[in-house]
CSV table of C-alpha atoms in Angstrom, one decimal:
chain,number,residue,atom,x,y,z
A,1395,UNK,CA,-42.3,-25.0,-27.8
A,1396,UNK,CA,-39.3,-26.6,-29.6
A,1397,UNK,CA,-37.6,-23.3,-29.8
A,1398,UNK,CA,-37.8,-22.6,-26.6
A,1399,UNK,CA,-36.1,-26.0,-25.6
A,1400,UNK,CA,-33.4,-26.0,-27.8
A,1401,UNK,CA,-33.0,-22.2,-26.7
A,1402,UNK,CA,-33.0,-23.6,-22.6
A,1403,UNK,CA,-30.9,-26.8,-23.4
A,1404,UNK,CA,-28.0,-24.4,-25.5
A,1405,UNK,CA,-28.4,-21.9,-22.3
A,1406,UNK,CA,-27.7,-25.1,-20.2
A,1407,UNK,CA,-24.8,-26.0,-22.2
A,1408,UNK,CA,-23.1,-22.7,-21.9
A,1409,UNK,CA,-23.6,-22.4,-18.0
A,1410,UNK,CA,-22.0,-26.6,-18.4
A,1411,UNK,CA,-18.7,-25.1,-19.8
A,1412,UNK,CA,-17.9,-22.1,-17.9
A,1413,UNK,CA,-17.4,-24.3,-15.0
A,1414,UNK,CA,-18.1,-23.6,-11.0
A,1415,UNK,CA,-18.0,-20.2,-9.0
A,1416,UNK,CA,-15.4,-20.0,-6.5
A,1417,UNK,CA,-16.1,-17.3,-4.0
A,1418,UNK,CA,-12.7,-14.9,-3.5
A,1419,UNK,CA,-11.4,-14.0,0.0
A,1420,UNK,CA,-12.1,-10.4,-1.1
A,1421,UNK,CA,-15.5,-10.7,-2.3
A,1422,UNK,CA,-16.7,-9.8,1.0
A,1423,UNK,CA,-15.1,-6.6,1.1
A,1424,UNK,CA,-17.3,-3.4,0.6
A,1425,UNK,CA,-17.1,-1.3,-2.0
A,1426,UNK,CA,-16.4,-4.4,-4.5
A,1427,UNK,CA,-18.1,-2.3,-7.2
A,1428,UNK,CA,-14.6,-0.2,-7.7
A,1429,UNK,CA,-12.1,-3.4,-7.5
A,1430,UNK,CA,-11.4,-3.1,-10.7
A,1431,UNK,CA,-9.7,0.5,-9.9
A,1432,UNK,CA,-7.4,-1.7,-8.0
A,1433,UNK,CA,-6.2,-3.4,-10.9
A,1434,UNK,CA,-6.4,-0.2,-13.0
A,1435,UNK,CA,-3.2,1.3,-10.4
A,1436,UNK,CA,-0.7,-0.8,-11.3
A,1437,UNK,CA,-1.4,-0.1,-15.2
A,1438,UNK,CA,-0.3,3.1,-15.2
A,1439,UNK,CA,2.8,4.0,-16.3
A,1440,UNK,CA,5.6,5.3,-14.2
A,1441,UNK,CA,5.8,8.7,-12.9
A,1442,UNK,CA,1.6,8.6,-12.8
A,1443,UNK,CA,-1.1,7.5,-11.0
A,1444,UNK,CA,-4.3,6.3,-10.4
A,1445,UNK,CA,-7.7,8.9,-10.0
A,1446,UNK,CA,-10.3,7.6,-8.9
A,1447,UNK,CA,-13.3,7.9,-10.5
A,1448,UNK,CA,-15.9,10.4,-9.4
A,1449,UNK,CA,-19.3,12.5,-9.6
A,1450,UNK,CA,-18.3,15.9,-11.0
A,1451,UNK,CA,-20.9,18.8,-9.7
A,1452,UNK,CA,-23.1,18.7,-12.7
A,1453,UNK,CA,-23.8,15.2,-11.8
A,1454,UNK,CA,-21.9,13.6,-14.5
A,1455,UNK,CA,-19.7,10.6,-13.6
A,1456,UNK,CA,-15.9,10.2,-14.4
A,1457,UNK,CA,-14.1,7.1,-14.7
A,1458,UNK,CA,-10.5,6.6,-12.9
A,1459,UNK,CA,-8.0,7.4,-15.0
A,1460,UNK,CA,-4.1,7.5,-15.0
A,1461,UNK,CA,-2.4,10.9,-14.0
């Protein structure tokens, strides 16, 4: 029982220090699973750009990548 109330309290602690949760106006938006591909275009270098990722026809996923 002590464990598990010094494992709660130090769980408590943590959550204390990462501060509150703003909500972004974007967080709304759909799709808010890829926003990191957003980010991910302006990373690549110039002359290339941004594919997103996708499902190939074997069923495998590919991340985005810069072309």
């Amino acid at each position: 029982m002590r464990r598990f109330a010094m494992a709660l309290a130090a769980l408590a602690f943590a959550a204390s220090l990462t501060g509150p949760v703003v909500a972004k106006p974007h967080d709304h938006m759909k799709g808010n699973s890829m926003s990191a591909s957003g980010h991910m275009k302006s990373m690549c270098p110039p002359g290339k750009h941004w594919v997103k990722p996708y499902k190939r026809k074997n069923g495998m996923m590919v991340k985005g990548y810069c072309r």
